[in-house]
Amino acid sequence: MNITAALSRGPKTPFTLETITMAPLRDDEVRVRLVAAGMCHTDLVSKAGMPAEPGAVFGHEGAGIVEAVGAGISGVDVGDKVLLTFRSCGQCHACAQGTPGYCDAFVALNSSGLRADGSVTLTQDGKPLRGSFFGQSSFASHAIASQDNVVVVDPETDLAAVAPFACGFMTGAGAVVNVLAPDPEARVIVYGAGGVGMAAVMAAAALGVRTIVAVDLSEERREAALALGATAVVDGRSDDLVKLLAEATGGGATHAVDTTAVPSVISSAVAALAPQGTLVLLGLGAPEVTFNVMDLITSGKTVRGCIEGDADPQVFIPQLVRWHAEGKFPLEKIVRHYAFADINTAMADSVSGSAIKPVLVFDEPSAR
């Protein structure tokens, strides 16, 4: 069938809305009509690193309505509201442990541009395109997904509101809930008040943590973090940042999240940990960072990475949707909607930082 997709033809070119062809549905696949799709930093990083040919369709925070299901699909029906998340094999050790973000086949299933068997889901004029991005390629009117990356949500769910739960917000919230698991007396610092960092702030607030400090360069974002549950904010440019954070937390962070991937920020975050504190790294960026190893050893500090919030999307996404319905996760305060046709404006606003979390809305004449 023919669909409309936002095609990327190189790192320096804008997206163009074009008609392309979607492959017939297989027995183990689901076809979804997109209602909304979040724009994530990973989409932009991937676009920046992708060659011009053969053309690619990104998007990995899709939300929509199921239009068709293959004969081998169970638990997903036509008409269901769903969020589309990352793919996993369901068979390796990580998947069996409930942490599919570390799936042995993660790269092949999510960033190869192909189905697992090497076939393509998207073509144009008979020529293959790179699709199946995170098992979906949801910057399009329709997407093909699989049983493992389709999460059915409540029929009353506002899909345009919760689309970011499919990846970015699941990552930030999951790092807090699943990895750090702070109690109300914990002292949490979040570095970087973008979408992922804001999700970490909201998750800590939802857990009842009484000391939540957000660090960012932007005054607007610091103010937004306060509206989402942060109890204090610190300008990341401040002199003596570690001292200020010690004062704000009453002795340093017991738990911390870095979303910036900036080496100097990570070094400061390690220094600002209280003894036996834990820092979780979420940002994609510089591959190397320097910090004081003796400080880790003598203070019992922990630094660890985290993919997709160590979450099982089939369990964690519905939890986030419930929190939103209960008013515990007010992501609408930082989400900005754009019509699908305005995808390049959304990208520019994301890059400039003027929009914390852009979400594309389909079949809408203008942004809302």
XYZ file of C-alpha atoms in Angstrom:
368
model
C 0.000 0.000 0.000
C 1.067 3.604 -0.546
C 1.735 5.766 2.502
C 3.124 9.220 3.247
C 6.482 9.376 4.987
C 9.059 11.969 6.007
C 12.103 10.905 4.004
C 15.634 11.777 5.050
C 18.072 11.988 2.144
C 21.230 12.856 4.012
C 22.383 14.541 7.200
C 22.242 18.119 5.911
C 18.956 17.995 4.004
C 15.499 18.628 5.474
C 12.875 15.925 5.728
C 10.589 15.753 2.691
C 7.057 14.352 2.797
C 6.783 11.851 -0.033
C 4.632 8.956 -1.173
C 6.305 5.581 -0.671
C 5.186 1.960 -0.717
C 4.765 -0.252 2.340
C 5.296 -3.996 1.976
C 2.405 -6.437 2.499
C 1.854 -7.439 6.113
C 3.386 -10.711 7.251
C 1.860 -13.164 9.720
C 4.033 -11.887 12.578
C 3.455 -8.179 11.927
C 1.003 -5.425 12.801
C 0.061 -2.408 10.675
C -0.594 0.794 12.587
C -2.069 4.097 11.423
C -0.077 6.756 13.219
C -1.840 9.365 15.312
C 1.311 10.894 16.807
C 5.052 10.333 17.013
C 7.548 11.817 19.427
C 10.763 13.285 18.087
C 13.747 11.993 20.051
C 17.419 12.963 20.132
C 18.188 9.488 18.753
C 16.231 10.301 15.583
C 18.361 13.377 15.005
C 21.649 11.649 15.821
C 20.757 8.824 13.446
C 19.775 11.242 10.679
C 23.067 13.098 11.116
C 25.010 9.873 10.628
C 23.031 8.378 7.746
C 24.181 8.631 4.110
C 21.944 10.236 1.499
C 21.179 6.984 -0.292
C 18.963 5.054 -0.349
C 16.884 7.376 1.839
C 15.575 6.591 5.317
C 12.442 6.899 7.416
C 13.108 7.525 11.109
C 10.760 7.851 14.067
C 10.621 5.487 17.016
C 8.033 6.889 19.418
C 4.941 6.035 17.411
C 1.397 6.076 18.764
C -1.571 4.995 16.726
C -4.487 2.722 15.897
C -4.067 -0.875 14.744
C -5.396 -1.295 11.205
C -4.442 -4.904 10.508
C -2.787 -7.845 12.256
C -1.029 -10.898 10.861
C -2.393 -14.391 11.431
C 0.302 -15.144 14.023
C -0.403 -12.138 16.261
C -2.179 -12.559 19.584
C -3.250 -9.987 22.148
C -3.319 -7.163 19.615
C -6.539 -6.498 17.702
C -7.724 -4.185 14.955
C -8.856 -0.926 16.531
C -6.530 -1.126 19.543
C -4.716 2.011 20.625
C -1.002 1.245 20.813
C 2.399 2.744 21.480
C 5.314 1.514 19.366
C 8.601 0.989 21.164
C 11.929 -0.734 20.445
C 12.230 -4.313 19.221
C 13.777 -7.278 21.042
C 14.164 -10.971 20.278
C 12.401 -12.254 23.395
C 14.717 -15.253 23.599
C 18.168 -14.167 24.788
C 19.262 -13.923 28.422
C 18.564 -10.191 28.699
C 15.045 -10.568 27.319
C 14.368 -13.488 29.663
C 15.516 -11.311 32.589
C 13.008 -8.597 31.684
C 15.591 -6.117 30.375
C 15.082 -6.295 26.593
C 17.032 -3.069 26.053
C 20.158 -5.232 26.302
C 18.859 -7.786 23.788
C 21.586 -9.649 21.884
C 19.863 -8.686 18.633
C 19.174 -5.044 19.547
C 21.272 -3.467 16.787
C 20.032 -5.788 14.047
C 16.395 -5.348 15.042
C 16.437 -1.594 15.630
C 19.010 0.144 13.458
C 19.820 -2.038 10.458
C 17.090 -0.498 8.303
C 15.801 -3.996 7.516
C 13.604 -6.744 8.880
C 15.401 -9.454 10.844
C 15.584 -11.610 7.694
C 17.182 -8.807 5.664
C 14.097 -7.818 3.675
C 12.754 -4.264 3.449
C 9.412 -2.896 4.551
C 9.581 0.358 2.547
C 10.311 1.102 -1.101
C 9.892 3.971 -3.539
C 9.519 3.369 -7.270
C 10.659 -0.199 -6.669
C 13.880 0.878 -4.919
C 14.494 -0.088 -1.262
C 14.515 2.493 1.512
C 15.944 2.219 5.003
C 12.959 1.463 7.230
C 12.128 -0.628 10.281
C 13.813 2.004 12.478
C 13.338 0.636 15.998
C 11.021 -1.834 14.334
C 8.609 0.880 13.169
C 9.834 3.994 11.248
C 6.967 6.062 12.610
C 7.660 9.363 10.843
C 5.006 8.189 8.419
C 1.260 7.874 8.102
C 1.523 4.123 8.718
C 4.074 1.758 10.254
C 4.742 -1.959 10.276
C 5.603 -3.263 13.744
C 5.888 -6.618 15.493
C 4.321 -8.321 18.485
C 7.257 -7.483 20.750
C 7.262 -3.717 20.147
C 3.521 -3.042 20.140
C 2.127 -2.018 23.538
C -1.663 -1.903 23.828
C -2.935 0.947 26.011
C -6.312 1.905 27.453
C -8.911 2.888 24.829
C -9.373 6.262 26.562
C -5.688 7.167 26.236
C -4.834 10.420 24.454
C -2.169 9.090 22.102
C -0.800 12.527 21.224
C -0.187 13.129 24.921
C 1.642 9.896 25.740
C 3.666 9.137 22.586
C 6.981 10.063 24.322
C 6.539 7.140 26.717
C 7.597 4.805 23.903
C 11.309 5.617 24.280
C 12.698 8.892 25.638
C 10.468 9.301 28.656
C 10.608 5.571 29.369
C 14.408 5.900 29.425
C 14.512 8.777 31.907
C 11.724 7.496 34.129
C 12.989 3.924 34.000
C 16.477 4.940 35.098
C 14.939 6.340 38.260
C 12.278 3.703 38.914
C 14.036 0.533 37.769
C 17.726 1.287 38.367
C 17.995 3.844 41.171
C 14.732 3.028 43.000
C 15.083 5.937 45.456
C 13.040 6.128 48.649
C 11.453 9.383 49.852
C 14.554 10.293 51.878
C 16.863 10.005 48.846
C 18.621 13.005 47.371
C 18.345 12.910 43.578
C 20.208 15.115 41.099
C 19.275 15.147 37.393
C 21.795 16.641 34.967
C 20.183 18.009 31.803
C 16.555 19.140 31.765
C 15.653 17.963 28.275
C 12.937 15.401 27.660
C 14.809 12.466 29.198
C 15.947 14.476 32.205
C 12.464 15.875 32.777
C 11.104 12.331 32.748
C 13.618 11.454 35.466
C 12.455 14.441 37.520
C 8.791 13.471 37.129
C 9.496 9.847 38.046
C 11.349 10.860 41.206
C 8.451 13.136 42.145
C 5.953 10.341 41.456
C 7.904 8.123 43.869
C 7.627 10.762 46.577
C 11.317 11.754 46.689
C 11.578 14.914 48.767
C 14.888 16.273 47.418
C 15.114 16.520 43.616
C 17.657 18.892 42.080
C 17.711 19.653 38.339
C 20.846 21.066 36.709
C 20.653 22.837 33.355
C 22.093 25.812 31.486
C 18.667 27.169 30.501
C 16.709 29.286 32.962
C 13.472 28.360 31.159
C 14.177 24.664 31.538
C 15.123 25.058 35.173
C 11.781 26.773 35.787
C 9.994 23.998 33.899
C 11.736 21.395 36.069
C 10.390 23.116 39.182
C 6.878 22.897 37.723
C 7.356 19.162 37.206
C 8.471 18.320 40.723
C 12.064 19.439 41.190
C 12.563 20.939 44.648
C 15.620 22.970 43.640
C 17.502 23.907 40.480
C 21.109 24.867 39.790
C 22.624 26.653 36.813
C 25.111 24.265 35.205
C 27.452 27.181 34.489
C 27.799 28.020 38.177
C 31.259 28.333 39.675
C 31.886 25.699 42.320
C 29.068 23.534 40.974
C 29.908 20.579 43.207
C 29.785 22.768 46.321
C 26.422 24.244 45.291
C 25.011 20.777 44.723
C 26.284 19.585 48.102
C 24.467 22.519 49.692
C 21.275 21.895 47.684
C 21.188 18.234 48.677
C 22.527 18.482 52.204
C 25.665 16.465 51.572
C 25.603 15.253 47.967
C 23.393 13.058 45.820
C 22.479 9.574 46.907
C 21.188 9.018 43.364
C 21.933 10.897 40.133
C 21.121 10.752 36.425
C 23.174 12.292 33.623
C 21.486 12.930 30.290
C 24.054 15.362 28.879
C 26.923 13.033 27.890
C 29.244 16.015 28.484
C 32.507 14.756 30.056
C 32.937 17.724 32.380
C 29.348 17.363 33.606
C 29.816 13.647 34.252
C 33.025 14.315 36.190
C 31.203 16.862 38.333
C 28.301 14.449 38.812
C 30.666 11.789 40.168
C 32.275 14.309 42.501
C 28.857 15.482 43.717
C 27.753 11.989 44.758
C 27.476 11.266 48.441
C 29.412 8.226 49.713
C 27.879 5.047 48.259
C 25.844 7.151 45.821
C 24.991 5.954 42.322
C 25.177 7.827 39.009
C 23.345 6.476 35.959
C 24.526 7.586 32.502
C 21.880 7.957 29.779
C 23.295 10.448 27.272
C 24.726 9.548 23.884
C 27.806 11.608 23.123
C 31.465 11.689 24.049
C 32.841 8.130 24.311
C 35.370 8.941 27.038
C 35.267 10.760 30.360
C 37.789 11.246 33.164
C 36.988 11.043 36.843
C 38.769 10.199 40.068
C 38.798 6.399 40.424
C 40.155 6.638 43.959
C 37.091 8.688 44.862
C 34.895 5.825 43.616
C 36.859 3.223 45.543
C 37.190 5.051 48.831
C 33.626 6.382 48.829
C 31.910 3.300 47.434
C 30.363 5.237 44.564
C 28.810 3.528 41.548
C 28.687 4.720 37.934
C 26.703 2.634 35.454
C 25.050 2.894 32.077
C 21.416 2.285 31.227
C 19.522 1.575 28.004
C 15.766 2.152 27.651
C 15.435 2.611 31.398
C 16.148 -1.067 32.084
C 12.427 -1.386 31.355
C 10.178 -4.061 29.952
C 7.975 -1.837 27.754
C 4.997 -4.171 28.045
C 4.998 -3.562 31.805
C 6.503 -0.104 32.239
C 4.728 1.872 29.501
C 1.265 1.014 30.902
C 2.533 2.123 34.331
C 3.599 5.485 32.911
C 0.235 5.855 31.146
C -1.526 5.197 34.471
C 0.677 7.738 36.246
C -0.231 10.291 33.593
C -3.946 9.566 33.975
C -3.566 9.995 37.754
C -1.803 13.347 37.343
C 1.525 12.001 38.635
C 3.404 12.425 35.359
C 2.365 15.781 33.801
C 4.393 15.515 30.620
C 1.934 17.791 28.794
C 3.692 20.719 30.486
C 6.791 20.171 28.329
C 5.372 18.591 25.160
C 4.850 20.784 22.105
C 2.699 19.469 19.264
C 3.489 20.028 15.582
C 1.557 19.048 12.490
C 3.334 16.259 10.602
C 3.903 18.674 7.703
C 5.902 20.869 10.100
C 8.436 18.158 10.929
C 11.390 20.341 9.918
C 10.229 23.092 12.282
C 9.976 20.494 15.041
C 13.513 19.336 14.252
C 14.872 22.889 14.283
C 13.163 23.651 17.594
C 14.526 20.437 19.077
C 18.072 21.244 17.963
C 17.876 24.844 19.213
C 16.386 23.737 22.517
C 13.322 25.959 22.191
C 11.117 22.853 22.386
C 11.799 20.381 25.184
C 9.791 17.548 23.636
C 8.351 17.885 20.119
C 5.542 15.500 19.180
C 4.279 15.222 15.613
C 0.500 14.992 15.258
C -0.945 13.396 12.125
C -4.043 14.489 10.221
C -3.963 17.872 11.925
C -4.091 21.045 9.800
C -1.807 22.903 12.196
C 0.153 22.452 15.364
C -1.714 22.587 18.647
